[in-house]
PDB file of C-alpha atoms in Angstrom:
ATOM      1  CA  MET A   1      -0.035  -0.004   0.010  1.00  0.00           C
ATOM      2  CA  THR A   2       1.120   3.527  -0.722  1.00  0.00           C
ATOM      3  CA  TYR A   3       0.503   6.355   1.692  1.00  0.00           C
ATOM      4  CA  LYS A   4       1.361  10.055   1.476  1.00  0.00           C
ATOM      5  CA  ALA A   5       1.555  12.686   4.211  1.00  0.00           C
ATOM      6  CA  THR A   6       1.087  16.317   3.039  1.00  0.00           C
ATOM      7  CA  PRO A   7       1.269  19.601   4.991  1.00  0.00           C
ATOM      8  CA  PHE A   8      -2.099  21.215   5.066  1.00  0.00           C
ATOM      9  CA  ILE A   9      -2.252  24.942   5.884  1.00  0.00           C
ATOM     10  CA  LEU A  10      -5.539  26.175   7.278  1.00  0.00           C
ATOM     11  CA  LEU A  11      -6.251  29.883   7.174  1.00  0.00           C
ATOM     12  CA  ASP A  12      -9.135  32.248   7.975  1.00  0.00           C
ATOM     13  CA  GLY A  13     -10.039  33.802   4.629  1.00  0.00           C
ATOM     14  CA  GLN A  14      -6.477  34.279   3.304  1.00  0.00           C
ATOM     15  CA  ALA A  15      -6.067  31.079   1.323  1.00  0.00           C
ATOM     16  CA  ARG A  16      -6.204  32.728  -2.110  1.00  0.00           C
ATOM     17  CA  GLU A  17      -3.659  35.299  -1.062  1.00  0.00           C
ATOM     18  CA  ALA A  18      -1.430  32.576   0.376  1.00  0.00           C
ATOM     19  CA  ILE A  19      -1.743  30.503  -2.753  1.00  0.00           C
ATOM     20  CA  ARG A  20      -0.507  33.435  -4.888  1.00  0.00           C
ATOM     21  CA  PHE A  21       2.311  33.989  -2.332  1.00  0.00           C
ATOM     22  CA  TYR A  22       3.500  30.348  -2.444  1.00  0.00           C
ATOM     23  CA  GLU A  23       3.104  30.326  -6.237  1.00  0.00           C
ATOM     24  CA  SER A  24       5.601  33.241  -6.368  1.00  0.00           C
ATOM     25  CA  ALA A  25       7.832  32.376  -3.355  1.00  0.00           C
ATOM     26  CA  LEU A  26       8.145  28.655  -3.925  1.00  0.00           C
ATOM     27  CA  GLY A  27       7.631  28.648  -7.734  1.00  0.00           C
ATOM     28  CA  ALA A  28       4.690  26.316  -7.019  1.00  0.00           C
ATOM     29  CA  GLN A  29       2.203  25.284  -9.689  1.00  0.00           C
ATOM     30  CA  VAL A  30      -1.421  25.500  -8.652  1.00  0.00           C
ATOM     31  CA  VAL A  31      -3.143  22.319  -9.842  1.00  0.00           C
ATOM     32  CA  LEU A  32      -6.445  22.488  -7.977  1.00  0.00           C
ATOM     33  CA  VAL A  33      -8.551  25.180  -6.169  1.00  0.00           C
ATOM     34  CA  LYS A  34     -12.058  24.263  -4.942  1.00  0.00           C
ATOM     35  CA  THR A  35     -14.416  26.513  -2.990  1.00  0.00           C
ATOM     36  CA  TYR A  36     -17.116  25.722  -0.401  1.00  0.00           C
ATOM     37  CA  GLY A  37     -19.648  26.932  -2.899  1.00  0.00           C
ATOM     38  CA  GLU A  38     -18.647  24.263  -5.362  1.00  0.00           C
ATOM     39  CA  ALA A  39     -19.703  21.439  -3.043  1.00  0.00           C
ATOM     40  CA  PRO A  40     -22.712  19.448  -4.319  1.00  0.00           C
ATOM     41  CA  ASP A  41     -24.668  20.301  -1.223  1.00  0.00           C
ATOM     42  CA  ALA A  42     -23.582  23.942  -0.945  1.00  0.00           C
ATOM     43  CA  ASP A  43     -27.135  25.280  -1.585  1.00  0.00           C
ATOM     44  CA  ASP A  44     -28.426  23.102   1.270  1.00  0.00           C
ATOM     45  CA  GLN A  45     -25.860  24.392   3.762  1.00  0.00           C
ATOM     46  CA  GLY A  46     -27.060  28.017   3.979  1.00  0.00           C
ATOM     47  CA  LEU A  47     -23.547  29.330   3.340  1.00  0.00           C
ATOM     48  CA  SER A  48     -22.991  33.077   3.221  1.00  0.00           C
ATOM     49  CA  ALA A  49     -21.618  34.644   0.024  1.00  0.00           C
ATOM     50  CA  GLU A  50     -18.311  35.049   1.776  1.00  0.00           C
ATOM     51  CA  ALA A  51     -18.215  31.320   2.846  1.00  0.00           C
ATOM     52  CA  ARG A  52     -19.114  30.144  -0.600  1.00  0.00           C
ATOM     53  CA  GLU A  53     -16.018  32.019  -2.024  1.00  0.00           C
ATOM     54  CA  ARG A  54     -13.601  30.602   0.523  1.00  0.00           C
ATOM     55  CA  VAL A  55     -11.203  27.885  -0.541  1.00  0.00           C
ATOM     56  CA  THR A  56     -12.116  24.398   0.750  1.00  0.00           C
ATOM     57  CA  HIS A  57      -9.126  22.680  -0.837  1.00  0.00           C
ATOM     58  CA  SER A  58      -6.182  23.529  -2.991  1.00  0.00           C
ATOM     59  CA  VAL A  59      -3.173  21.646  -4.195  1.00  0.00           C
ATOM     60  CA  LEU A  60       0.162  23.290  -5.003  1.00  0.00           C
ATOM     61  CA  VAL A  61       3.106  21.376  -6.421  1.00  0.00           C
ATOM     62  CA  PHE A  62       6.671  22.433  -6.249  1.00  0.00           C
ATOM     63  CA  GLY A  63       9.589  20.157  -7.011  1.00  0.00           C
ATOM     64  CA  GLY A  64       8.520  16.715  -5.963  1.00  0.00           C
ATOM     65  CA  ALA A  65       6.335  18.084  -3.022  1.00  0.00           C
ATOM     66  CA  GLU A  66       2.741  18.998  -2.531  1.00  0.00           C
ATOM     67  CA  LEU A  67       1.262  21.606  -0.259  1.00  0.00           C
ATOM     68  CA  TYR A  68      -2.469  21.898   0.556  1.00  0.00           C
ATOM     69  CA  VAL A  69      -3.977  25.310   1.476  1.00  0.00           C
ATOM     70  CA  ALA A  70      -7.564  26.082   2.513  1.00  0.00           C
ATOM     71  CA  ASP A  71      -9.770  28.382   4.537  1.00  0.00           C
ATOM     72  CA  CYS A  72     -11.891  27.479   7.473  1.00  0.00           C
ATOM     73  CA  LEU A  73     -15.570  28.700   7.355  1.00  0.00           C
ATOM     74  CA  PRO A  74     -16.138  32.136   8.760  1.00  0.00           C
ATOM     75  CA  GLU A  75     -17.923  30.694  11.860  1.00  0.00           C
ATOM     76  CA  GLU A  76     -14.982  28.301  12.448  1.00  0.00           C
ATOM     77  CA  PRO A  77     -11.977  30.561  13.071  1.00  0.00           C
ATOM     78  CA  ALA A  78      -8.616  29.059  12.211  1.00  0.00           C
ATOM     79  CA  HIS A  79      -7.284  30.089  15.586  1.00  0.00           C
ATOM     80  CA  ALA A  80      -9.522  27.470  17.152  1.00  0.00           C
ATOM     81  CA  GLY A  81      -7.119  24.733  15.924  1.00  0.00           C
ATOM     82  CA  PRO A  82      -3.693  24.304  14.499  1.00  0.00           C
ATOM     83  CA  ARG A  83      -2.969  26.199  11.348  1.00  0.00           C
ATOM     84  CA  VAL A  84      -0.659  23.487   9.974  1.00  0.00           C
ATOM     85  CA  GLN A  85      -2.103  20.011   9.857  1.00  0.00           C
ATOM     86  CA  ILE A  86      -1.019  16.722   8.246  1.00  0.00           C
ATOM     87  CA  CYS A  87      -3.168  15.223   5.533  1.00  0.00           C
ATOM     88  CA  VAL A  88      -2.623  11.472   5.243  1.00  0.00           C
ATOM     89  CA  THR A  89      -3.722  10.001   1.930  1.00  0.00           C
ATOM     90  CA  ALA A  90      -4.611   6.324   2.170  1.00  0.00           C
ATOM     91  CA  PRO A  91      -5.274   3.947  -0.769  1.00  0.00           C
ATOM     92  CA  ASP A  92      -8.591   2.550   0.547  1.00  0.00           C
ATOM     93  CA  VAL A  93     -11.363   2.893   3.228  1.00  0.00           C
ATOM     94  CA  ALA A  94      -9.969   0.009   5.210  1.00  0.00           C
ATOM     95  CA  ALA A  95      -6.552   1.650   5.534  1.00  0.00           C
ATOM     96  CA  SER A  96      -8.160   5.016   6.379  1.00  0.00           C
ATOM     97  CA  THR A  97     -10.286   3.408   9.043  1.00  0.00           C
ATOM     98  CA  ARG A  98      -7.330   1.661  10.610  1.00  0.00           C
ATOM     99  CA  ILE A  99      -5.281   4.899  10.727  1.00  0.00           C
ATOM    100  CA  PHE A 100      -8.197   7.025  11.980  1.00  0.00           C
ATOM    101  CA  SER A 101      -8.954   4.529  14.733  1.00  0.00           C
ATOM    102  CA  ALA A 102      -5.235   4.389  15.823  1.00  0.00           C
ATOM    103  CA  LEU A 103      -4.870   8.132  15.941  1.00  0.00           C
ATOM    104  CA  LYS A 104      -8.092   8.721  17.895  1.00  0.00           C
ATOM    105  CA  ASP A 105      -6.904   6.413  20.694  1.00  0.00           C
ATOM    106  CA  GLY A 106      -6.331   8.931  23.543  1.00  0.00           C
ATOM    107  CA  GLY A 107      -7.144  11.748  21.105  1.00  0.00           C
ATOM    108  CA  GLU A 108     -10.212  13.589  19.861  1.00  0.00           C
ATOM    109  CA  VAL A 109     -12.384  13.207  16.790  1.00  0.00           C
ATOM    110  CA  VAL A 110     -12.793  16.601  15.100  1.00  0.00           C
ATOM    111  CA  ALA A 111     -14.843  15.324  12.171  1.00  0.00           C
ATOM    112  CA  PRO A 112     -15.915  11.631  11.931  1.00  0.00           C
ATOM    113  CA  LEU A 113     -14.532   9.516   9.175  1.00  0.00           C
ATOM    114  CA  GLU A 114     -17.284   9.231   6.553  1.00  0.00           C
ATOM    115  CA  PRO A 115     -17.975   9.514   2.848  1.00  0.00           C
ATOM    116  CA  ILE A 116     -17.880  13.041   1.482  1.00  0.00           C
ATOM    117  CA  TYR A 117     -18.211  14.434  -2.048  1.00  0.00           C
ATOM    118  CA  PHE A 118     -14.459  14.355  -2.707  1.00  0.00           C
ATOM    119  CA  SER A 119     -13.464  11.158  -0.906  1.00  0.00           C
ATOM    120  CA  PRO A 120     -15.069   7.792  -0.005  1.00  0.00           C
ATOM    121  CA  ALA A 121     -13.840   8.221   3.568  1.00  0.00           C
ATOM    122  CA  TYR A 122     -12.542  11.552   5.065  1.00  0.00           C
ATOM    123  CA  GLY A 123     -12.271  12.680   8.665  1.00  0.00           C
ATOM    124  CA  ILE A 124     -10.201  14.796  10.989  1.00  0.00           C
ATOM    125  CA  VAL A 125      -8.678  13.650  14.245  1.00  0.00           C
ATOM    126  CA  ARG A 126      -6.390  15.262  16.792  1.00  0.00           C
ATOM    127  CA  ASP A 127      -4.049  12.740  18.318  1.00  0.00           C
ATOM    128  CA  ARG A 128      -3.060  12.480  21.999  1.00  0.00           C
ATOM    129  CA  TYR A 129      -0.151  14.897  21.357  1.00  0.00           C
ATOM    130  CA  GLY A 130      -2.347  17.611  19.904  1.00  0.00           C
ATOM    131  CA  VAL A 131      -1.376  16.967  16.336  1.00  0.00           C
ATOM    132  CA  THR A 132      -4.269  17.312  13.850  1.00  0.00           C
ATOM    133  CA  PHE A 133      -4.480  14.785  11.012  1.00  0.00           C
ATOM    134  CA  GLN A 134      -6.880  14.848   8.108  1.00  0.00           C
ATOM    135  CA  ILE A 135      -7.412  11.344   6.820  1.00  0.00           C
ATOM    136  CA  PHE A 136      -8.270  11.321   3.065  1.00  0.00           C
ATOM    137  CA  THR A 137      -9.093   8.200   1.084  1.00  0.00           C
ATOM    138  CA  GLU A 138      -8.260   8.052  -2.622  1.00  0.00           C
ATOM    139  CA  ARG A 139     -11.152   7.401  -4.965  1.00  0.00           C
ATOM    140  CA  PRO A 140     -10.899   4.156  -6.873  1.00  0.00           C
ATOM    141  CA  ALA A 141      -9.941   4.630 -10.556  1.00  0.00           C
ATOM    142  CA  GLU A 142     -12.905   4.719 -12.815  1.00  0.00           C
ATOM    143  CA  ASN A 143     -12.854   2.348 -15.750  1.00  0.00           C
TER     144      ASN A 143
END
């Protein structure tokens, strides 16, 4: 099985500015930017215009490395949790479940591991040492 750990920077409305900065400072290539408003259930969530424009996920590539940058929602200030988290990409739901369960032992579930529009199993857990991990499961390849 192949796993990947990626730094994930969480900001409070400055993600687009940070993306431009890292693009310039690191020579990073922006390969993906998604907003909260692009989520399939965005209309059902009652998001404000500001929240809809915030970045929910972005991927920047520089050299052989990736960096993820996103905004929290306006009602969930970034200062409420660590600004830099680790995103663990697992190859399947079983692997994600195992990792999530191990990390939550003595820790705290921030968001339960469950299917979401961009992953078959995604969750956030803070381990017993206060390190926040996002567990992301790759989607199976479509034939």
